[in-house]
mmCIF file of C-alpha atoms and ligand atoms in Angstrom:
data_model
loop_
_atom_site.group_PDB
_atom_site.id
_atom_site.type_symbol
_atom_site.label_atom_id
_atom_site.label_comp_id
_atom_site.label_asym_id
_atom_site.label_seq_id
_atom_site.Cartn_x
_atom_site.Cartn_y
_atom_site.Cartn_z
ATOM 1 C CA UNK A 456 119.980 62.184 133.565
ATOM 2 C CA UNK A 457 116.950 59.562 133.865
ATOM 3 C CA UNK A 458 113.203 60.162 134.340
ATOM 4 C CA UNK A 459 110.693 57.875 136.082
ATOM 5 C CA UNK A 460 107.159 58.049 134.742
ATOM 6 C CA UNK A 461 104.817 56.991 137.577
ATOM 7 C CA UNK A 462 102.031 55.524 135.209
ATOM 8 C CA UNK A 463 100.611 52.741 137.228
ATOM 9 C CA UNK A 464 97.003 54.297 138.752
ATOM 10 C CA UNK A 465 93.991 53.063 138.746
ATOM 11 C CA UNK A 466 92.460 56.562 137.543
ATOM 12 C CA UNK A 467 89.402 56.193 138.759
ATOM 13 C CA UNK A 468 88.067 59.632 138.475
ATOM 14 C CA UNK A 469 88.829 59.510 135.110
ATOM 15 C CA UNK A 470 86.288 56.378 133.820
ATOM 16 C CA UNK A 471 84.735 55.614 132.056
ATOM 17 C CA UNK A 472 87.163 56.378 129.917
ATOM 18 C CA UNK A 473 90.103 54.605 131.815
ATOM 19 C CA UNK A 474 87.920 51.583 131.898
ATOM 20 C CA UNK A 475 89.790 50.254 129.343
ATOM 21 C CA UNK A 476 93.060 52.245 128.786
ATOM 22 C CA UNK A 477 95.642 53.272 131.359
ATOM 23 C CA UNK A 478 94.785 57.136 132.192
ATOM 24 C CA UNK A 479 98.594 58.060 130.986
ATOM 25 C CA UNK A 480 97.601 56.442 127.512
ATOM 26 C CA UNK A 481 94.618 58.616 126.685
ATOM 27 C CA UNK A 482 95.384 60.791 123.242
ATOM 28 C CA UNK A 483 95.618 64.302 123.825
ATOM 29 C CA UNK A 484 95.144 65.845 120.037
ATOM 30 C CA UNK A 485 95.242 62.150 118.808
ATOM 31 C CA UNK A 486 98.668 60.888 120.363
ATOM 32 C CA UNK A 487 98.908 59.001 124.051
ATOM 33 C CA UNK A 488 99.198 61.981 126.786
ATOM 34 C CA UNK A 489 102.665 59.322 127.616
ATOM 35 C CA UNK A 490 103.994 59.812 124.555
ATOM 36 C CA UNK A 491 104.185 63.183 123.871
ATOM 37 C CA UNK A 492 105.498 63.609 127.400
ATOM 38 C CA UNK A 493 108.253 60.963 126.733
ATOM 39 C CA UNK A 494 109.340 62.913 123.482
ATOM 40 C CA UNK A 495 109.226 65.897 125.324
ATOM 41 C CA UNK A 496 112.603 64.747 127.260
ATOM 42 C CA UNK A 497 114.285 64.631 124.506
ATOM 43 C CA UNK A 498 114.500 68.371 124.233
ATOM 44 C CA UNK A 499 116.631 68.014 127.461
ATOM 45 C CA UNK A 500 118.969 65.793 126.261
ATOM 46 C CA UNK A 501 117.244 62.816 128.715
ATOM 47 C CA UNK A 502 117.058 59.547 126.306
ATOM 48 C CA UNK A 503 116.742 57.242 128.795
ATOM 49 C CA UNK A 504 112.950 56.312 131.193
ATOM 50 C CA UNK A 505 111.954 54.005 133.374
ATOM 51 C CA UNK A 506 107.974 53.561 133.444
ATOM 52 C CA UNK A 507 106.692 52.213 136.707
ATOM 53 C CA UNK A 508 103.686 50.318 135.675
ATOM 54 C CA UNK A 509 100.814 48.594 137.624
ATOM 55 C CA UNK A 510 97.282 48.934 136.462
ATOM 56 C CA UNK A 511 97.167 48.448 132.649
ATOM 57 C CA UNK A 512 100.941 47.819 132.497
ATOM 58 C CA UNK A 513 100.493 45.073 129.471
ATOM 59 C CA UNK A 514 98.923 47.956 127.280
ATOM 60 C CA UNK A 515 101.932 50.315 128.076
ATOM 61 C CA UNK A 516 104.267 47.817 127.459
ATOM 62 C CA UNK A 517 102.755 46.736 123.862
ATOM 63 C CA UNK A 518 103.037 50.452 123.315
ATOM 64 C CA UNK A 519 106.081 51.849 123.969
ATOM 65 C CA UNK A 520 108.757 48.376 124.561
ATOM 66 C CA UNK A 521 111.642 48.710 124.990
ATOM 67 C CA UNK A 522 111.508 52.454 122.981
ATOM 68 C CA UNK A 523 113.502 51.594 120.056
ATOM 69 C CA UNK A 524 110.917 52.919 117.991
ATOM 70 C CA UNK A 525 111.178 56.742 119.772
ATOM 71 C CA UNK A 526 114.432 56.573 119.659
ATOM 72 C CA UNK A 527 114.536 56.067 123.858
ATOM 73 C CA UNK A 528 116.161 53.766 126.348
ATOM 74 C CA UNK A 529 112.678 52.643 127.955
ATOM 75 C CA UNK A 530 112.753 50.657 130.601
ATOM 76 C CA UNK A 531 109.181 48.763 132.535
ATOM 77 C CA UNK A 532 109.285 48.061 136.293
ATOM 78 C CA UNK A 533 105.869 46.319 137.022
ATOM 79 C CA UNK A 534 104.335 46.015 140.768
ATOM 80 C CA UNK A 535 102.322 42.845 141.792
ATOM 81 C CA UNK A 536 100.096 44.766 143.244
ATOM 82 C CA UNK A 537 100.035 49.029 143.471
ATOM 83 C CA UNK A 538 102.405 50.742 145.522
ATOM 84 C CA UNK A 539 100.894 54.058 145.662
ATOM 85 C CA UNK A 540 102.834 56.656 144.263
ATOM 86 C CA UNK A 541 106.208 56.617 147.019
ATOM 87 C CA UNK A 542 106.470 52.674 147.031
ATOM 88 C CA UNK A 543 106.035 52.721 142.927
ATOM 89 C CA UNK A 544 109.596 55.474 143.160
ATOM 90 C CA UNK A 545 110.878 52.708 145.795
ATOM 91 C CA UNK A 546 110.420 49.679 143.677
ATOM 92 C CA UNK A 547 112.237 51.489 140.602
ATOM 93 C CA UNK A 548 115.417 52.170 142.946
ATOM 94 C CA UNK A 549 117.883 49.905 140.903
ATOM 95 C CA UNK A 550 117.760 52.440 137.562
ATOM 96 C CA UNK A 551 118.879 55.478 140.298
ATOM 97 C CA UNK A 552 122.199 55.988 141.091
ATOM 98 C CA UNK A 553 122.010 59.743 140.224
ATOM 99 C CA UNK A 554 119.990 62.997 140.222
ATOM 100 C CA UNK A 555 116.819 61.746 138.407
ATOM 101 C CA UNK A 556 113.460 63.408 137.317
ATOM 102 C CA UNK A 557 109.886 61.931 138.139
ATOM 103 C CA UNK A 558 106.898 62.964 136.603
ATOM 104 C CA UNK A 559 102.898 62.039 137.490
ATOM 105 C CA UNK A 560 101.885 60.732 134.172
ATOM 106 C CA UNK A 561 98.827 62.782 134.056
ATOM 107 C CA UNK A 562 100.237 65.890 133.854
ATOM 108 C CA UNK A 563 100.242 68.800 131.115
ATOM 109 C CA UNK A 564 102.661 71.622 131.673
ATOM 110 C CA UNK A 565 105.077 73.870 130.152
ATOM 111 C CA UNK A 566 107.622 73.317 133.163
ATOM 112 C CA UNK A 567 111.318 74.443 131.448
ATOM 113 C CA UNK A 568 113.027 71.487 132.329
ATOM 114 C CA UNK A 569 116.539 72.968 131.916
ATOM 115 C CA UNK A 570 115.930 75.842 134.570
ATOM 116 C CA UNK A 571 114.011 73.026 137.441
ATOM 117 C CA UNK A 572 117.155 70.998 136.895
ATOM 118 C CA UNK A 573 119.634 74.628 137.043
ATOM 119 C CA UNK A 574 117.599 75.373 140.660
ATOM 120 C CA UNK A 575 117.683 71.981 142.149
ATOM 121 C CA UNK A 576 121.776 72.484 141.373
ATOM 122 C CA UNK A 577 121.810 75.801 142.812
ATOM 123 C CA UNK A 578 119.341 75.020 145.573
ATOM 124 C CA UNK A 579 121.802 72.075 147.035
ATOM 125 C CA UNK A 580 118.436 70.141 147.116
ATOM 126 C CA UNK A 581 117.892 66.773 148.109
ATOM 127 C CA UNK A 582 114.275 66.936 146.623
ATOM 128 C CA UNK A 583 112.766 70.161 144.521
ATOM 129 C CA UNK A 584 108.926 69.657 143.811
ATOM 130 C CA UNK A 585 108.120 72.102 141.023
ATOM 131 C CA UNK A 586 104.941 73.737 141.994
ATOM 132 C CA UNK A 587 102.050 75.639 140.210
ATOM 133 C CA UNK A 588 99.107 78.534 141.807
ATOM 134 C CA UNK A 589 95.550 77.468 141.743
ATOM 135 C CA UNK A 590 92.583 79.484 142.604
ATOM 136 C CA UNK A 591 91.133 76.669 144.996
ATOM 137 C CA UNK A 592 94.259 74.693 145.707
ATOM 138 C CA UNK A 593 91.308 72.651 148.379
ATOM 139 C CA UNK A 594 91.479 69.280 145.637
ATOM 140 C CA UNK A 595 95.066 69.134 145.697
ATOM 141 C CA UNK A 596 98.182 68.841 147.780
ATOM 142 C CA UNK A 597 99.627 72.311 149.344
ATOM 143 C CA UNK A 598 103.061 72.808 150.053
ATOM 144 C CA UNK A 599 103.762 76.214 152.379
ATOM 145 C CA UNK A 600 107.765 77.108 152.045
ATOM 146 C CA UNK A 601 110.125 79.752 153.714
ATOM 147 C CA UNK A 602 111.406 82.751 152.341
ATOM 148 C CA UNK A 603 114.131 80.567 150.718
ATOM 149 C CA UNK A 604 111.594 78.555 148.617
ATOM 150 C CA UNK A 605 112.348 75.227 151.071
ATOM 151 C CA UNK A 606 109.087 73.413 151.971
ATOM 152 C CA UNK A 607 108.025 73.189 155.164
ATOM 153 C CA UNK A 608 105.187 71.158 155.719
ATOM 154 C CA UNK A 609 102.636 69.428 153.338
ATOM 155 C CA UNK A 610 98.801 69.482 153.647
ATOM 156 C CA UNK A 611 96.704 67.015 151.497
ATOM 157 C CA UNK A 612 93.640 68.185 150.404
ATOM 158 C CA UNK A 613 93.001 70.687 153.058
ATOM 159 C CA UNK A 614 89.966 72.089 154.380
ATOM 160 C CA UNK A 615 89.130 75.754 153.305
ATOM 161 C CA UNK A 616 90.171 77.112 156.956
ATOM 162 C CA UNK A 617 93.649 75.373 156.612
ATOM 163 C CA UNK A 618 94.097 76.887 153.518
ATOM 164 C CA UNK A 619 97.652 78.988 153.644
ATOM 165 C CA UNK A 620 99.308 78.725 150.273
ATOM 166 C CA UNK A 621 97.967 78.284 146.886
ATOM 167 C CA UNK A 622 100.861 76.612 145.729
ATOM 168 C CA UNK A 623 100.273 72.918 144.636
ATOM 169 C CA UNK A 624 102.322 69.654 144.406
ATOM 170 C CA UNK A 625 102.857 69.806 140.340
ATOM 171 C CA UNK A 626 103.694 65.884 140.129
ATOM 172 C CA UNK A 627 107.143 66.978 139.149
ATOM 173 C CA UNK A 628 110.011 65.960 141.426
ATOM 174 C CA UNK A 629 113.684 65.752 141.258
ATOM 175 C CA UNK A 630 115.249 63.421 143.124
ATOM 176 C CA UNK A 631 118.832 62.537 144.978
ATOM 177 C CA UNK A 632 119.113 58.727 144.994
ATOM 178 C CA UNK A 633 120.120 59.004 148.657
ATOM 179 C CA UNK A 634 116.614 60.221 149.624
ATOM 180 C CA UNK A 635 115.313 56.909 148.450
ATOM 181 C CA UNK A 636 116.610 54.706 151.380
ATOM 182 C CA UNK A 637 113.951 56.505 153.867
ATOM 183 C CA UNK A 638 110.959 54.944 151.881
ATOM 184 C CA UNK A 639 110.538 51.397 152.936
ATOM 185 C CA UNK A 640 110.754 48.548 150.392
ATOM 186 C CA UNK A 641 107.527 46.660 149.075
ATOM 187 C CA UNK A 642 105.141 48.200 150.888
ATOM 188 C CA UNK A 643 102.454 50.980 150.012
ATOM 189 C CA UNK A 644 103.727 54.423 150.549
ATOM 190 C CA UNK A 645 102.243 58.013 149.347
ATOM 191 C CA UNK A 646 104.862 59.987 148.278
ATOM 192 C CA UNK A 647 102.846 63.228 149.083
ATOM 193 C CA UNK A 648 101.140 62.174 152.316
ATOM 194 C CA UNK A 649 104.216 60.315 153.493
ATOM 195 C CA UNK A 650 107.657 60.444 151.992
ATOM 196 C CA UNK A 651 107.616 64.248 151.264
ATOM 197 C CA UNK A 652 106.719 65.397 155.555
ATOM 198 C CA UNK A 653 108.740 62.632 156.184
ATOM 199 C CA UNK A 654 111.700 63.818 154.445
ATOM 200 C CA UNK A 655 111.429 67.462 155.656
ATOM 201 C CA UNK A 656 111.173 65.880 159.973
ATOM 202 C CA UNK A 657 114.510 64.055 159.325
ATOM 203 C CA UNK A 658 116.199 67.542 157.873
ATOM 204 C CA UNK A 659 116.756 66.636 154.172
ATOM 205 C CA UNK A 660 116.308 69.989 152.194
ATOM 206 C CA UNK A 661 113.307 70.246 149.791
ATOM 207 C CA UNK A 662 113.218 73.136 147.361
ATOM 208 C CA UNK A 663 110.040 74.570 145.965
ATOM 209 C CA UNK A 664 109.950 75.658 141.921
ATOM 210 C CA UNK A 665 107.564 77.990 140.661
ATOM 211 C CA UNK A 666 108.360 78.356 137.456
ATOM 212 C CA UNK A 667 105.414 76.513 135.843
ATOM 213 C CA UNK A 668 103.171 78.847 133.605
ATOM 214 C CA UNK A 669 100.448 76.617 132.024
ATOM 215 C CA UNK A 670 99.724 73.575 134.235
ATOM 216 C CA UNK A 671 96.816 71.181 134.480
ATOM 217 C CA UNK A 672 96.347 67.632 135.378
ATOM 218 C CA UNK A 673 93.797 65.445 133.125
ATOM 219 C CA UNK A 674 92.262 63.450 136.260
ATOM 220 C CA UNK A 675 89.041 64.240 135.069
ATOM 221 C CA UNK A 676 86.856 64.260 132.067
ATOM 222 C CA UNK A 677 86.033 68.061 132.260
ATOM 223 C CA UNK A 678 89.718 68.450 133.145
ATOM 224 C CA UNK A 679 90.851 65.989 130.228
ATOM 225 C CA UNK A 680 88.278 68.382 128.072
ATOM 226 C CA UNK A 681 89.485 71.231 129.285
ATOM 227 C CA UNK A 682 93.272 70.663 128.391
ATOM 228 C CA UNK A 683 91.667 70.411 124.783
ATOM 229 C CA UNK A 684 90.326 74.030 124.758
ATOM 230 C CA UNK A 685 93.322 75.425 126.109
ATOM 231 C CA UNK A 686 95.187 73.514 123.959
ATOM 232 C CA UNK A 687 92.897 75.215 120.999
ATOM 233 C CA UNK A 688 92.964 78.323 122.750
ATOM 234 C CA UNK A 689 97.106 78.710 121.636
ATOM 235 C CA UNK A 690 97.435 78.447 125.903
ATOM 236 C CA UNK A 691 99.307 75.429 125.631
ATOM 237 C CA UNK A 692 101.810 74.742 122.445
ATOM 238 C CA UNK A 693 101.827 71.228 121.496
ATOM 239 C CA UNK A 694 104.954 70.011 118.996
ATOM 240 C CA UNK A 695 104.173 70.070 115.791
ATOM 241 C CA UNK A 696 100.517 71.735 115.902
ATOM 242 C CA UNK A 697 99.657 75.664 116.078
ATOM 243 C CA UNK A 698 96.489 76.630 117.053
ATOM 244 C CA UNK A 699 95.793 80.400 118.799
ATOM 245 C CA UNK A 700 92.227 80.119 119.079
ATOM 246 C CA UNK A 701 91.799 79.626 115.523
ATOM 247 C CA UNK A 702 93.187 77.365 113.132
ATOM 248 C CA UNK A 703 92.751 73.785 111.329
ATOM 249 C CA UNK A 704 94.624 70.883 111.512
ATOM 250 C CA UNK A 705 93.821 67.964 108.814
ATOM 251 C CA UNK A 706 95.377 65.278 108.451
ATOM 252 C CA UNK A 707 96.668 62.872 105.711
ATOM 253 C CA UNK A 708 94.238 61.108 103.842
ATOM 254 C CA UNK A 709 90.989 62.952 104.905
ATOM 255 C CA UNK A 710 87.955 63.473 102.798
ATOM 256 C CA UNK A 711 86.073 66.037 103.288
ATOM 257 C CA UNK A 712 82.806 66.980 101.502
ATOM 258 C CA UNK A 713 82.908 70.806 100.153
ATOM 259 C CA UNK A 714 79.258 71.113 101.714
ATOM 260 C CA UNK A 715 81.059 70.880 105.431
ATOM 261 C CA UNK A 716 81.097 73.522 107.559
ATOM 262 C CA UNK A 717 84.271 74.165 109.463
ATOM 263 C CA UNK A 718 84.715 76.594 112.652
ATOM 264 C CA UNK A 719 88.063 77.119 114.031
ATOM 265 C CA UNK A 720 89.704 75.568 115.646
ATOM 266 C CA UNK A 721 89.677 72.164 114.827
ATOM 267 C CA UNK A 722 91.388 69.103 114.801
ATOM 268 C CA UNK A 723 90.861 66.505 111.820
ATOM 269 C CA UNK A 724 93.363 63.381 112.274
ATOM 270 C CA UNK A 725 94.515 61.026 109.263
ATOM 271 C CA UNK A 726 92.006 59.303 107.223
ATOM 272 C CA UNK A 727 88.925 60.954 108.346
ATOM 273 C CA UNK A 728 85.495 60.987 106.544
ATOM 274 C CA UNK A 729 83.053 63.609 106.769
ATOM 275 C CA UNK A 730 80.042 63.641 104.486
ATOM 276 C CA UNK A 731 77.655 66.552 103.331
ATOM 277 C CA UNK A 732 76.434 69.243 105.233
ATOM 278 C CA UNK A 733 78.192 68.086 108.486
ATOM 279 C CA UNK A 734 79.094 70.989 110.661
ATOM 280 C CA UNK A 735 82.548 70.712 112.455
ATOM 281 C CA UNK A 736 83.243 72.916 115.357
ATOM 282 C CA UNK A 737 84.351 75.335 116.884
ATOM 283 C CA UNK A 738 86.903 73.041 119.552
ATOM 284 C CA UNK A 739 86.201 69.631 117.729
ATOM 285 C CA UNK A 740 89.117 67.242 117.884
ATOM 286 C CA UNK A 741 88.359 63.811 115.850
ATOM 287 C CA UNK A 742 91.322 61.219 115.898
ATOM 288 C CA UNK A 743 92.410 59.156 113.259
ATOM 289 C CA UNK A 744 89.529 56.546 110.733
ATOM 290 C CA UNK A 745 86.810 58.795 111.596
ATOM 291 C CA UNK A 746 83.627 58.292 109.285
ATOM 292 C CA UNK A 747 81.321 60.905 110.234
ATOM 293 C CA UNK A 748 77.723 60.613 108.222
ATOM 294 C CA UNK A 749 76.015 63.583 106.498
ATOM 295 C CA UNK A 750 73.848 66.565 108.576
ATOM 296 C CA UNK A 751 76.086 65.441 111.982
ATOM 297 C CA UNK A 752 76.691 68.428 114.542
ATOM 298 C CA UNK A 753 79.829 68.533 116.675
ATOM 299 C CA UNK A 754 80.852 71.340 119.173
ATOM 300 C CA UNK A 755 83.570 71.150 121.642
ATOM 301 C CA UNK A 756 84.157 67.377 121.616
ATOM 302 C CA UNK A 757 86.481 64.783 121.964
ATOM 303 C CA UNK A 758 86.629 61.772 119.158
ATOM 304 C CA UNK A 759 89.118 58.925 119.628
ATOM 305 C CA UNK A 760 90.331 56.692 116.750
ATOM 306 C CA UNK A 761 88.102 54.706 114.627
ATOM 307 C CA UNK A 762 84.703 56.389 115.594
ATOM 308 C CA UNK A 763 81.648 56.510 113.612
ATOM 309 C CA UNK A 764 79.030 58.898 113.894
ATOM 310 C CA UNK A 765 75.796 58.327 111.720
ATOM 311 C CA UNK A 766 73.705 60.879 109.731
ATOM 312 C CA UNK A 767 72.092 63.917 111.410
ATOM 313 C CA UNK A 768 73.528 63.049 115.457
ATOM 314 C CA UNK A 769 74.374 65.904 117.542
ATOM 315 C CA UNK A 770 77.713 66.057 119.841
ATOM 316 C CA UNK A 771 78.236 68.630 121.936
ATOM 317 C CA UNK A 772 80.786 69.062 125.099
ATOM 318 C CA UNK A 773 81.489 64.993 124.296
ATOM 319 C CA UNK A 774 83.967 62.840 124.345
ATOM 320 C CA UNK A 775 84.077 59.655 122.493
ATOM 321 C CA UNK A 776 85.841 56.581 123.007
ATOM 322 C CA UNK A 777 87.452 54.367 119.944
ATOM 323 C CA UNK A 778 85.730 52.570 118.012
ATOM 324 C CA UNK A 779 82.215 53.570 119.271
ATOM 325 C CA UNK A 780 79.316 53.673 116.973
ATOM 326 C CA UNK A 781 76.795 57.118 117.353
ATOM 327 C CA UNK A 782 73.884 56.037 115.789
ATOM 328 C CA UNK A 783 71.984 57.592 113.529
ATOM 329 C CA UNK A 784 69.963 60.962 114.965
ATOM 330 C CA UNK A 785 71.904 60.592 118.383
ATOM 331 C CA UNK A 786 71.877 63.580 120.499
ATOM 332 C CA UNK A 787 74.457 63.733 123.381
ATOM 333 C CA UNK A 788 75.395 66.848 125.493
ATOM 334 C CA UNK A 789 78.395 67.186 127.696
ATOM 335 C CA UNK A 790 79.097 63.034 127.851
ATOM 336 C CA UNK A 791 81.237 60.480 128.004
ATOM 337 C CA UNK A 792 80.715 57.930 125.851
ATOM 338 C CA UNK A 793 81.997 54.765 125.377
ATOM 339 C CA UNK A 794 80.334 51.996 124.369
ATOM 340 C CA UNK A 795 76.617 51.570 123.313
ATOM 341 C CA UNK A 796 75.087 49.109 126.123
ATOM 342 C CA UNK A 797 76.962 51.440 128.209
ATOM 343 C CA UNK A 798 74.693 53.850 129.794
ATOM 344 C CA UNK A 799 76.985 57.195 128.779
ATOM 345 C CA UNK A 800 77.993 59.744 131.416
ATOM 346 C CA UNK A 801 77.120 63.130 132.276
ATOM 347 C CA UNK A 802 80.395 65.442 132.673
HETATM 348 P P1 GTP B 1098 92.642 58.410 140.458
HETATM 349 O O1 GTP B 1098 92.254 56.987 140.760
HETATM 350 O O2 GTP B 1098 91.632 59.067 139.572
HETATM 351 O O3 GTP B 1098 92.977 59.222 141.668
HETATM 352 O O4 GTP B 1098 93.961 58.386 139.559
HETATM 353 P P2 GTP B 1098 95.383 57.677 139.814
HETATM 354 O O5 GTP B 1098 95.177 56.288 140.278
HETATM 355 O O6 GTP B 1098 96.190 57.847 138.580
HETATM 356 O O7 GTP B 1098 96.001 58.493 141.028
HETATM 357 P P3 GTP B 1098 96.785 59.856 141.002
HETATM 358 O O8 GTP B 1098 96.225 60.755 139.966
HETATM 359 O O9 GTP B 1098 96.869 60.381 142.382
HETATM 360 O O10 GTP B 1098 98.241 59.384 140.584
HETATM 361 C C1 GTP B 1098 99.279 60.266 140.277
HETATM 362 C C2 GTP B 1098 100.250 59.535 139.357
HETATM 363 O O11 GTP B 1098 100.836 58.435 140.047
HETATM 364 C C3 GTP B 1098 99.586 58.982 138.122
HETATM 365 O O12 GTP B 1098 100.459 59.188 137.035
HETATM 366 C C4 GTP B 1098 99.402 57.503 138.444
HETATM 367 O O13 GTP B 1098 99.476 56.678 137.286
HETATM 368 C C5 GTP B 1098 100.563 57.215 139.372
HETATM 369 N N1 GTP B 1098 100.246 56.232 140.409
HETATM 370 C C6 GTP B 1098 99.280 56.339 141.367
HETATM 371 N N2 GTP B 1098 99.293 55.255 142.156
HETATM 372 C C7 GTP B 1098 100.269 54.443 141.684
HETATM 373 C C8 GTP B 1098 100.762 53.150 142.101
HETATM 374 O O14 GTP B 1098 100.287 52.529 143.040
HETATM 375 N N3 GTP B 1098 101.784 52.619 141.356
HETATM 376 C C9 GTP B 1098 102.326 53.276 140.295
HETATM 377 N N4 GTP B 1098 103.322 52.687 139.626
HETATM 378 N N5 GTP B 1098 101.889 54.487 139.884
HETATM 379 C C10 GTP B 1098 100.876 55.069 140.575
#
């Protein structure tokens, strides 16, 4: 089986931080959110992806080529221009001449792969949409279904009094190629505002799956923060890292000053320097070529690759971009930051 990774929006609500990255690239415990989803196929046997690309397609394409390098088939399809997220499926049509997968590139989630693909079989399905339960489902899209788990209509974003499931569109699909002829060629389609009602009018079945446990979609920066803690919080088990609420990760070629103070959890990537009396933690994540300066404060934050932060600053509920420079006595609280002549935002 094949996957299409729809990785080509904007993500606006994400900036600043998508200012200069594609959302899908953005490390999640140091490594791009695409990535570890990629690898994640490989569990379930799929080696081969096709990555429909629009805005900041040149970046994912440096990144990942043609996927030699993760041992992956990977395969670019780039639009002129975006799609939206039913043209974008559309547009990658040629790579589909069976049951495929297609996953929202923003997406963290412990979906069992194995048993979506066992129900779609069992389900006769033209389409299943794997769905997860949120307390205000108001932001997303809800999907109300019979007593035999087949959708029956869609509502996008609704308003609280139309509110009738809390059952949300997970951004996980299967697929039968022969649903693909009903979306028009090169034009813009949704595929949850459009494709999906559109689908269900002309009698194509479309099964619901609720077997997602831990779900959450990094949109946002307090989402994008928050998939962090739970990540910390053991709610979320990412391959190759433990942490339960507790624990430290360091990694190679750190140097750390005994005088540090560490509270768990945290995250310490490869060659990171922290100098005396720093205090790291609790829920600090700092990516790889870190030099943090003596007497600095972090709490709850986010540090990409190739930061510095200079003597005595204060970080708390922050992210903060590569390569950014925290000068010396800076004091940020629940920010974004990425670039000095940047004013930085609130979260
Ligand atoms: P926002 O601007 O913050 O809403 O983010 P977004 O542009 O990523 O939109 P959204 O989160 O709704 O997109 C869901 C998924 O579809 C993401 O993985 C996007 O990368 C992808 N996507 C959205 N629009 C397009 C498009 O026009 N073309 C392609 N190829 N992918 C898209």
């Amino acid at each position: 089986m094949k996957a299409l990774f729809l990785v080509g929006g904007r993500g606006t609500r994400l900036r600043p931080l998508t200012n200069k990255i594609p959302k899908p690239m953005i490390p999640i415990m140091g490594k791009p959110l695409l990535e570890r989803n990629i690898l994640n196929l490989k569990n379930v046997g799929i080696e081969e992806v096709v990555l429909s690309t629009c805005y900041g397609a040149q970046y994912i394409q440096r990144y990942f080529g043609d996927g030699e390098r993760f041992g992956m088939k990977i395969h670019h399809v780039k639009e002129d221009r975006p799609l939206g997220t039913g043209g974008a499926i559309k547009n990658a049509e040629k790579y589909f001449d069976d049951t495929f997968l297609i996953f929202n590139a923003d997406i963290i989630s412990d979906i069992d792969l194995k048993e979506l693909i066992k129900y779609h079989r069992e389900k006769a399905a033209d389409v299943t949409i794997a769905v997860t339960q949120v307390d205000n489902p108001s932001m997303y899209g809800v999907i109300e279904y019979d007593e035999n788990n087949y959708a029956i209509s869609f509502k996008e974003k609704p308003q609280p009094h139309e509110i009738t499931s809390n059952f949300i569109n997970a951004g996980v699909y299967i697929f039968e190629p022969k649903v693909l002829k009903e979306i028009p060629a090169g034009c813009v389609v949704s595929v949850e505002r459009e494709v999906f009602p559109q689908l269900i009018e002309k009698g194509y079945k479309i099964a619901v799956y609720k077997g997602c446990s831990y779900w959450i979609d990094i949109g946002t920066p307090e989402k994008y923060l928050q998939a962090h803690m739970d990540i910390m919080a053991g709610k979320y088990r990412i391959s190759g890292l433990s942490f339960s609420g507790k624990g430290i990760y360091k990694g190679p070629g750190s140097d750390i000053h005994s005088s540090v103070k560490i509270y768990e959890p945290v995250y310490i990537g490869a060659n990171v320097k922290i100098e005396e009396n720093a205090s790291i933690g609790s829920n600090v994540i700092i990516g790889d070529n870190v030099h943090i300066g003596k007497g600095v404060k972090i709490v709850g934050s986010i540090i990409w690759d190739g930061v510095v932060v200079e003597n005595g600053a204060r970080l708390v509920n922050t992210i903060v971009a590569s390569n950014c420079r925290i000068r010396h006595g800076g004091d940020y609280y629940s920010t974004v930051y990425v670039e000095e002549d940047s004013r930085p935002m609130a979260i």
